[in-house]
XYZ file of C-alpha atoms in Angstrom:
582
model
C 21.300 5.496 -7.821
C 18.969 6.280 -4.917
C 20.009 5.295 -1.395
C 17.643 4.469 1.455
C 17.905 4.908 5.216
C 15.548 4.821 8.184
C 15.280 8.249 9.817
C 14.305 8.224 13.506
C 14.089 11.691 14.984
C 12.189 14.001 17.318
C 11.554 17.708 16.967
C 11.136 20.321 19.706
C 9.991 23.912 20.000
C 12.770 26.420 20.622
C 13.757 30.060 20.405
C 17.115 31.549 19.456
C 17.790 31.938 23.195
C 16.829 28.374 24.207
C 19.613 26.775 26.222
C 20.244 23.086 25.578
C 20.750 21.269 28.904
C 23.697 19.042 29.706
C 22.987 15.673 28.093
C 26.071 13.762 29.199
C 25.303 10.692 31.233
C 21.952 10.104 29.542
C 21.759 6.725 27.752
C 25.511 6.352 27.460
C 26.225 9.854 26.145
C 29.777 10.660 27.180
C 30.250 13.928 25.318
C 28.464 16.532 23.223
C 30.750 17.638 20.390
C 30.086 20.920 18.569
C 30.358 20.478 14.782
C 29.781 24.063 13.703
C 27.022 25.768 11.736
C 25.873 24.782 8.247
C 23.715 26.775 5.856
C 20.955 24.713 4.232
C 18.774 25.771 1.300
C 15.903 23.480 0.316
C 13.046 23.651 -2.168
C 10.114 21.354 -1.352
C 8.221 19.909 -4.297
C 4.589 18.874 -4.509
C 1.578 19.098 -6.790
C -0.364 22.387 -6.805
C -2.987 20.614 -4.680
C -0.351 19.383 -2.187
C -1.125 15.695 -2.614
C 2.197 14.621 -1.117
C 1.815 16.819 1.941
C -1.659 15.414 2.513
C -0.082 11.958 2.926
C 2.795 13.217 5.075
C 5.331 12.750 2.247
C 8.108 15.261 1.602
C 10.224 15.680 -1.515
C 12.985 18.270 -1.440
C 16.069 19.448 -3.265
C 18.631 20.665 -0.746
C 22.039 22.233 -1.048
C 24.484 22.683 1.814
C 25.348 20.342 4.651
C 26.800 16.861 4.408
C 23.941 15.232 2.504
C 22.934 17.695 -0.178
C 20.840 16.297 -2.978
C 17.248 15.108 -3.401
C 15.449 13.586 -0.435
C 12.127 11.747 -0.506
C 10.622 10.837 2.877
C 7.748 8.453 3.560
C 6.162 8.332 7.033
C 6.493 4.968 8.799
C 5.347 5.833 12.321
C 5.427 8.843 14.625
C 8.963 10.216 14.477
C 10.092 7.575 11.974
C 10.426 8.099 8.245
C 11.975 6.199 5.362
C 14.355 8.528 3.556
C 15.445 7.924 -0.029
C 18.360 10.012 -1.264
C 19.380 10.801 -4.832
C 22.285 12.930 -6.117
C 21.839 16.644 -6.720
C 20.211 17.455 -10.065
C 18.240 20.312 -11.583
C 15.018 18.302 -11.978
C 13.284 15.651 -9.914
C 15.181 12.368 -10.453
C 13.110 9.816 -12.344
C 13.324 7.131 -9.623
C 11.919 9.543 -7.022
C 9.215 10.808 -9.368
C 8.172 7.214 -9.927
C 7.895 6.548 -6.205
C 5.279 9.291 -5.793
C 3.409 8.695 -9.041
C 0.501 6.903 -7.371
C -0.133 10.208 -5.566
C 0.750 12.703 -8.278
C -0.578 10.755 -11.293
C 0.027 12.971 -14.340
C 0.163 16.218 -12.379
C 3.587 17.913 -12.566
C 5.683 18.460 -9.460
C 6.638 22.048 -8.713
C 8.476 23.841 -5.910
C 5.892 24.998 -3.344
C 8.027 26.068 -0.369
C 11.613 27.207 0.111
C 13.294 26.690 3.481
C 16.611 28.328 4.333
C 18.107 27.175 7.615
C 21.148 27.891 9.728
C 21.856 24.557 11.406
C 23.988 24.440 14.533
C 25.072 20.800 14.837
C 26.188 18.795 17.883
C 27.156 15.112 17.943
C 26.145 13.022 20.929
C 28.869 10.388 21.287
C 29.710 7.536 23.656
C 32.949 7.060 25.577
C 34.620 5.572 22.488
C 33.629 8.513 20.345
C 30.956 6.614 18.418
C 28.039 8.687 17.198
C 24.786 7.987 19.052
C 22.660 10.852 17.771
C 22.873 14.245 16.144
C 21.314 17.247 17.848
C 20.750 20.370 15.805
C 19.273 23.784 16.451
C 17.714 25.082 13.233
C 16.856 28.724 12.611
C 14.405 28.461 9.749
C 13.141 31.009 7.226
C 10.218 29.690 5.162
C 8.994 31.250 1.934
C 5.828 30.171 0.138
C 6.451 29.774 -3.588
C 3.010 28.700 -4.787
C 0.343 29.742 -4.235
C 1.044 33.098 -2.576
C 4.214 34.571 -1.166
C 3.869 34.269 2.604
C 6.875 33.929 4.869
C 7.513 32.584 8.357
C 10.439 32.183 10.746
C 11.009 29.909 13.722
C 13.645 28.006 15.642
C 13.474 24.304 16.456
C 15.616 21.581 17.944
C 15.945 18.214 16.236
C 17.478 15.017 17.636
C 18.136 12.292 15.060
C 19.240 8.817 16.065
C 22.439 7.514 14.490
C 22.362 4.302 12.471
C 22.390 1.278 14.767
C 21.862 3.268 17.978
C 19.303 2.253 20.598
C 15.985 4.135 20.075
C 15.620 4.297 23.873
C 18.278 7.025 23.779
C 15.677 9.423 22.366
C 13.451 8.875 25.414
C 16.293 9.660 27.785
C 17.302 12.759 25.852
C 13.703 13.944 25.716
C 13.413 13.576 29.478
C 16.356 15.942 29.934
C 14.954 18.404 27.408
C 11.516 18.457 29.043
C 13.047 19.121 32.443
C 14.679 22.156 30.858
C 11.288 23.355 29.611
C 11.784 22.284 25.986
C 8.597 20.747 24.608
C 7.907 18.559 21.527
C 7.076 20.419 18.322
C 3.403 20.705 17.388
C 4.088 20.127 13.672
C 5.326 16.753 12.392
C 7.794 18.353 9.968
C 9.258 21.640 8.828
C 7.204 21.438 5.654
C 3.926 21.011 7.535
C 4.686 24.042 9.668
C 5.773 26.101 6.679
C 2.598 25.248 4.758
C 0.438 26.229 7.711
C 2.200 29.470 8.575
C 2.615 30.723 5.000
C -0.772 29.643 3.670
C -2.734 32.368 1.869
C -5.908 33.527 3.574
C -7.307 32.527 6.979
C -5.327 29.279 7.150
C -2.197 31.229 7.928
C -3.527 32.236 11.321
C -3.693 28.711 12.708
C -0.415 26.803 12.717
C -2.023 23.868 14.498
C -4.166 23.268 11.420
C -1.163 22.266 9.319
C -2.145 18.682 8.509
C -5.703 19.768 7.676
C -4.528 22.722 5.633
C -2.202 20.477 3.664
C -4.873 17.886 2.971
C -7.743 20.226 2.090
C -6.722 20.862 -1.535
C -6.968 17.169 -2.307
C -10.736 17.390 -2.025
C -10.708 20.254 -4.489
C -8.719 18.100 -6.908
C -11.616 15.658 -7.029
C -13.720 18.350 -8.682
C -11.111 18.689 -11.411
C -11.102 14.921 -11.931
C -14.898 15.065 -12.216
C -14.690 17.676 -14.966
C -12.133 15.602 -16.858
C -14.392 12.565 -16.765
C -17.364 14.570 -18.034
C -15.396 15.935 -20.999
C -13.908 12.574 -21.953
C -10.304 13.385 -21.068
C -8.038 11.044 -19.134
C -8.582 11.848 -15.475
C -4.912 11.287 -14.702
C -3.999 14.244 -16.904
C -5.938 16.785 -14.863
C -3.958 19.196 -12.742
C -4.798 19.780 -9.099
C -6.731 22.813 -8.047
C -5.266 25.067 -5.434
C -7.234 26.010 -2.297
C -7.936 29.441 -3.742
C -9.486 27.998 -6.916
C -12.750 26.186 -6.137
C -14.446 24.044 -8.750
C -16.518 25.995 -11.279
C -20.261 25.901 -10.763
C -20.822 23.824 -13.889
C -18.619 21.064 -12.459
C -20.545 20.765 -9.227
C -23.004 17.896 -9.298
C -21.779 16.409 -12.588
C -21.077 12.667 -12.888
C -17.675 11.364 -11.784
C -18.125 8.040 -13.530
C -18.503 8.966 -17.169
C -15.612 8.157 -19.499
C -13.464 6.972 -16.612
C -10.905 4.907 -18.527
C -9.322 7.025 -21.207
C -6.587 4.753 -22.733
C -7.607 3.246 -26.051
C -8.975 -0.265 -25.847
C -9.890 -0.142 -22.171
C -13.371 -0.401 -20.691
C -15.216 2.819 -19.948
C -17.330 3.141 -16.841
C -20.996 3.914 -17.357
C -22.568 7.104 -16.115
C -23.676 7.219 -12.518
C -27.201 5.919 -11.802
C -29.936 8.483 -12.258
C -30.949 10.554 -9.262
C -34.110 8.531 -8.725
C -32.002 5.503 -7.739
C -29.648 7.387 -5.458
C -30.173 7.134 -1.720
C -28.321 10.258 -0.627
C -28.001 13.815 -1.903
C -24.615 14.779 -3.285
C -22.435 16.162 -0.534
C -24.336 14.322 2.223
C -22.833 11.486 4.245
C -24.349 8.268 5.412
C -24.537 7.671 9.119
C -22.119 5.101 10.606
C -25.209 3.054 11.427
C -25.866 2.530 7.720
C -24.563 -0.531 5.887
C -23.307 1.621 3.024
C -20.928 3.559 5.240
C -19.199 0.349 6.339
C -18.867 -0.822 2.759
C -17.420 2.521 1.654
C -14.936 2.518 4.549
C -13.704 -0.905 3.461
C -13.416 0.136 -0.193
C -11.509 3.282 0.731
C -9.147 1.228 2.856
C -8.308 -0.949 -0.159
C -7.932 2.071 -2.436
C -5.528 3.634 0.064
C -3.578 0.367 0.244
C -3.145 0.386 -3.540
C -1.761 3.908 -3.494
C 0.526 3.280 -0.512
C 1.901 -0.024 -1.845
C 2.808 1.387 -5.258
C 6.216 2.756 -4.135
C 6.917 -0.434 -2.181
C 6.439 -2.490 -5.356
C 8.722 -0.138 -7.282
C 11.374 -0.561 -4.567
C 10.981 -4.344 -4.642
C 10.227 -4.532 -0.922
C 9.330 -7.953 0.506
C 5.703 -9.020 0.022
C 4.774 -5.693 -1.617
C 3.509 -7.215 -4.867
C 1.460 -9.768 -2.953
C -0.153 -7.157 -0.714
C -0.935 -4.852 -3.632
C -2.507 -7.732 -5.519
C -4.565 -8.626 -2.446
C -5.883 -5.055 -2.258
C -7.046 -5.211 -5.879
C -8.761 -8.530 -5.262
C -10.412 -7.400 -2.051
C -11.877 -4.352 -3.741
C -13.068 -6.282 -6.792
C -14.573 -8.941 -4.546
C -16.348 -6.286 -2.471
C -17.930 -4.806 -5.587
C -19.511 -8.203 -6.260
C -20.391 -9.074 -2.665
C -22.101 -5.749 -1.981
C -23.757 -5.294 -5.381
C -27.071 -4.665 -3.606
C -25.461 -1.725 -1.806
C -23.248 -0.105 -4.441
C -24.486 -0.139 -8.039
C -22.800 -2.895 -10.104
C -23.464 -0.957 -13.311
C -20.891 1.582 -12.135
C -18.513 -0.823 -10.381
C -18.369 -3.638 -12.956
C -16.061 -1.776 -15.398
C -13.840 -0.732 -12.478
C -13.749 -4.351 -11.348
C -12.546 -5.416 -14.780
C -9.690 -2.915 -14.569
C -8.793 -4.237 -11.121
C -8.788 -7.749 -12.557
C -6.389 -6.563 -15.255
C -4.084 -4.993 -12.676
C -4.107 -8.106 -10.486
C -3.228 -10.171 -13.542
C -0.278 -7.937 -14.391
C 0.986 -8.129 -10.814
C 0.270 -11.851 -10.671
C 3.270 -12.846 -12.762
C 5.672 -11.568 -10.111
C 3.732 -12.992 -7.193
C 3.124 -16.405 -8.760
C 6.785 -16.731 -9.668
C 7.819 -15.773 -6.129
C 5.499 -18.370 -4.576
C 6.591 -21.101 -6.975
C 10.301 -20.432 -6.446
C 9.897 -20.669 -2.671
C 7.831 -23.846 -2.957
C 10.235 -25.695 -5.256
C 13.245 -24.609 -3.232
C 11.628 -25.953 -0.056
C 10.794 -29.234 -1.788
C 14.372 -29.576 -2.970
C 15.769 -28.770 0.486
C 13.639 -31.548 1.971
C 15.012 -34.118 -0.482
C 18.072 -36.177 0.613
C 21.280 -35.199 -1.158
C 21.708 -38.659 -2.667
C 18.435 -38.142 -4.557
C 19.478 -34.797 -6.021
C 20.993 -35.971 -9.286
C 22.561 -33.519 -11.656
C 22.782 -29.703 -11.367
C 19.228 -29.401 -10.073
C 19.917 -26.496 -7.733
C 21.697 -24.537 -10.428
C 18.900 -25.138 -12.911
C 16.273 -24.055 -10.373
C 18.296 -20.948 -9.531
C 18.643 -19.988 -13.209
C 14.925 -20.561 -13.787
C 13.955 -18.509 -10.725
C 16.325 -15.636 -11.528
C 15.231 -15.350 -15.144
C 11.531 -15.517 -14.363
C 11.833 -13.121 -11.433
C 13.573 -10.470 -13.521
C 10.919 -10.699 -16.230
C 8.078 -10.626 -13.700
C 9.527 -7.636 -11.862
C 9.974 -5.640 -15.061
C 6.369 -6.359 -15.937
C 5.071 -5.314 -12.509
C 6.961 -2.025 -12.457
C 6.169 -1.198 -16.075
C 2.430 -1.482 -15.512
C 2.610 1.117 -12.721
C 3.691 3.737 -15.247
C 0.932 3.068 -17.758
C -1.859 5.532 -18.427
C -4.354 2.746 -17.902
C -3.178 2.149 -14.322
C -3.101 5.850 -13.452
C -6.573 6.299 -14.918
C -7.780 3.421 -12.741
C -6.525 5.192 -9.613
C -8.297 8.386 -10.652
C -11.488 6.465 -11.348
C -11.386 4.827 -7.926
C -11.035 8.267 -6.356
C -14.006 9.556 -8.314
C -16.127 6.504 -7.569
C -15.506 6.779 -3.828
C -15.880 10.549 -3.756
C -19.413 10.189 -5.060
C -20.404 6.507 -4.702
C -23.406 5.189 -6.645
C -25.231 3.786 -3.636
C -28.476 1.832 -3.847
C -31.415 1.854 -1.392
C -29.993 -1.065 0.613
C -27.103 1.219 1.605
C -29.335 2.926 4.174
C -30.277 -0.354 5.864
C -28.878 -1.264 9.248
C -25.580 -3.185 9.045
C -27.047 -6.126 10.981
C -29.698 -6.504 8.266
C -27.947 -5.855 4.948
C -24.399 -7.079 5.555
C -25.116 -10.668 6.711
C -27.274 -11.225 3.624
C -24.383 -10.280 1.354
C -21.869 -12.463 3.187
C -24.143 -15.503 3.375
C -24.840 -15.296 -0.342
C -21.107 -15.669 -0.937
C -21.076 -18.553 1.534
C -23.857 -20.316 -0.397
C -21.857 -19.884 -3.578
C -18.856 -21.501 -1.927
C -20.935 -24.355 -0.524
C -22.183 -25.257 -3.970
C -18.694 -25.307 -5.445
C -17.214 -27.395 -2.637
C -19.984 -29.976 -2.879
C -19.489 -30.133 -6.638
C -15.727 -30.645 -6.290
C -16.112 -33.352 -3.657
C -18.504 -35.236 -5.898
C -15.994 -35.586 -8.750
C -13.381 -38.343 -9.150
C -9.697 -37.431 -8.889
C -8.337 -35.903 -12.055
C -8.404 -32.792 -14.196
C -12.084 -32.015 -13.663
C -11.732 -32.195 -9.885
C -8.606 -30.032 -10.021
C -10.555 -27.398 -11.958
C -13.530 -27.609 -9.617
C -11.322 -27.241 -6.540
C -9.676 -24.192 -8.075
C -13.121 -22.650 -8.642
C -13.996 -23.465 -5.023
C -10.782 -21.814 -3.881
C -11.764 -18.545 -5.561
C -15.185 -18.742 -3.944
C -13.599 -19.396 -0.527
C -11.402 -16.346 -0.935
C -14.393 -14.185 -1.797
C -16.379 -15.498 1.173
C -13.426 -14.843 3.464
C -12.952 -11.313 2.153
C -16.660 -10.657 2.598
C -16.605 -11.804 6.230
C -13.484 -9.750 6.943
C -15.040 -6.676 5.332
C -18.040 -6.742 7.678
C -16.101 -7.656 10.839
C -15.871 -3.999 12.010
C -19.674 -3.815 11.858
C -20.704 -7.322 12.951
C -17.861 -8.259 15.297
C -16.988 -11.769 16.498
C -19.518 -13.759 14.404
C -18.024 -12.348 11.211
C -14.481 -12.834 12.492
C -15.151 -16.491 13.306
C -16.688 -17.119 9.905
C -13.737 -15.421 8.200
C -11.362 -17.711 10.092
C -13.211 -20.823 8.855
C -13.333 -19.524 5.301
C -9.589 -18.913 5.446
C -9.032 -22.520 6.554
C -10.970 -23.754 3.536
C -9.101 -21.368 1.266
C -5.757 -22.605 2.627
C -6.491 -26.242 1.840
C -7.794 -25.434 -1.620
C -4.930 -23.024 -2.249
C -2.273 -25.599 -1.414
C -4.012 -28.016 -3.742
C -3.972 -25.496 -6.593
C -0.324 -24.646 -5.927
C 0.509 -28.341 -6.284
C -1.281 -28.406 -9.649
C 0.737 -25.440 -10.930
C 3.958 -26.814 -9.410
C 3.568 -30.051 -11.350
C 3.343 -28.108 -14.602
C 6.526 -26.211 -13.722
C 8.353 -29.392 -12.670
C 7.466 -31.047 -15.937
C 8.902 -28.080 -17.847
C 12.104 -28.237 -15.788
C 12.382 -31.976 -16.410
C 12.028 -31.437 -20.166
C 14.711 -28.731 -20.081
C 17.049 -30.960 -18.071
C 16.558 -33.895 -20.433
C 17.200 -31.712 -23.483
C 20.463 -30.535 -21.883
C 21.592 -34.119 -21.268
C 20.950 -33.945 -17.517
C 19.112 -36.455 -15.371
C 15.411 -35.704 -14.929
C 15.158 -38.132 -11.998
C 14.977 -35.482 -9.257
C 12.322 -33.459 -11.061
C 10.270 -36.626 -11.376
C 10.542 -37.266 -7.639
C 9.360 -33.763 -6.891
C 6.500 -34.208 -9.352
C 5.408 -37.299 -7.444
C 5.693 -35.435 -4.146
C 3.363 -32.732 -5.461
C 0.888 -35.391 -6.588
C 0.888 -36.793 -3.055
C 0.354 -33.308 -1.621
C -2.680 -32.782 -3.850
C -4.139 -36.135 -2.768
C -3.586 -35.211 0.902
C -5.439 -31.923 0.440
C -8.317 -33.690 -1.275
C -8.628 -36.085 1.663
C -8.373 -33.197 4.121
C -11.027 -31.004 2.517
C -14.186 -32.836 3.743
C -13.245 -32.459 7.412
C -12.202 -28.814 7.014
C -15.411 -28.043 5.163
C -17.524 -29.863 7.747
C -16.096 -27.576 10.435
C -16.420 -24.392 8.356
C -20.013 -25.136 7.357
C -21.369 -25.690 10.858
C -24.761 -23.897 11.053
C -23.974 -22.013 14.251
C -21.477 -19.767 12.483
C -24.102 -18.557 10.026
C -26.784 -18.308 12.704
C -24.547 -16.097 14.842
C -23.849 -13.851 11.850
C -27.564 -13.271 11.343
C -27.828 -12.256 14.994
């Protein structure tokens, strides 16, 4: 079973002769206790194209020291990483392989660098002997395993905060180290430095280029994905290309959109639009002043969110499923909103796959929302009105549904269809099928797209308000809710380009979405409460409490219906749209 901890540390340049200054008295450090020297031997794993390194992720198998085993580290912030530990094994543990699958796809993980270190360890303790931090001086020998056989050696100092210690201690320790002439390391990790200093060819001469050197092969991998699409193979099954193996000439300039979804029964993306409809030569970039560049930046942000949230969903972290689902919806919505900028013939099949993914993730998210809602309703009800084992029944229902929903969410992340979708998104954004409107100024093209979504919302709201209370109005309000969400996403997408007018409109659209969303949640809650009442009755329990909650949800829906006209009147004020047009 994998274990997780938050690693907070700082690294410093050193030489074998570097003298560590006296640290006692700094931030409550009462003593520096020598703990001896340990020999560490670690193999770092990655794809041949170094996809993990490009995202600042490290996966290693280490022997020696007090925590030998497999370690997977995700960057959180500068000097902070989330470390997941698994027991020592000959191959990458399945849980860790799963956590990096959104990066590796179907490409195998192999050892790329070996680091052997002599670690001289000191414990920084307080007056009661409690560990505050661990300071180590590492003499490192790095050996490149693939590609090439370069080697490098260096010495560094590392200070890692103990669990529960005050992070301010690191500032105080660093102040002492700097006064002694010890400066922060230029590389964020040992792996980054090893990759830079052992890289084959010219890259080896510039250690400062480590992050760039690590990321460069990822671009080459796109060429391999392009070739896979053109030959009809699943893009997720293509191996990365190494920096020394550029794409063959016959791959350059071929379509990245053909045959994008390989699994049987799934939709295949059409070929990219013909050259006559393209607004930029392959390899060229739009200027930041072009509307298309803003749209692409937004789409790439959502794609990156999908990839980054994958391991969080697998680890069942709070709100991870919701945020991943939001990213799929934002991207799908953007394809529709900006269909005059990026060709819908190419994006429509991708949008359908995103809809499928959101639906698969939706079971977990919808169950989570409903459980929280019903629990809150029950908590607000006086005890004397809670007849029968209502809390136990709700707990059993929530636990059973949550387990099923979680299994479904995690299972979909290992499907070929999902991995092919990620590859297709990469290919689509590497060579986007832009239309002529992409070269227009943002102030011209973007407001038109947003206001078209606003008009769509306006029509749906007016339709819903014109219906009598009942099923038809419920359905119409749900349709309006989806339109409000799309209008909000559209306004948020263009905020970096259009500024405050877009931000203000997005805020109003969110207010409308909130009212309509609460109304829809009440509709779904009533269906769930009815099911719980039926189950309680069949078990010989009182259904009285479930009936009360059903009535409460009916009242909530009526309140939202009465609230909507005023919220819409504020959101639809002409000045918001006028300001957006500039």
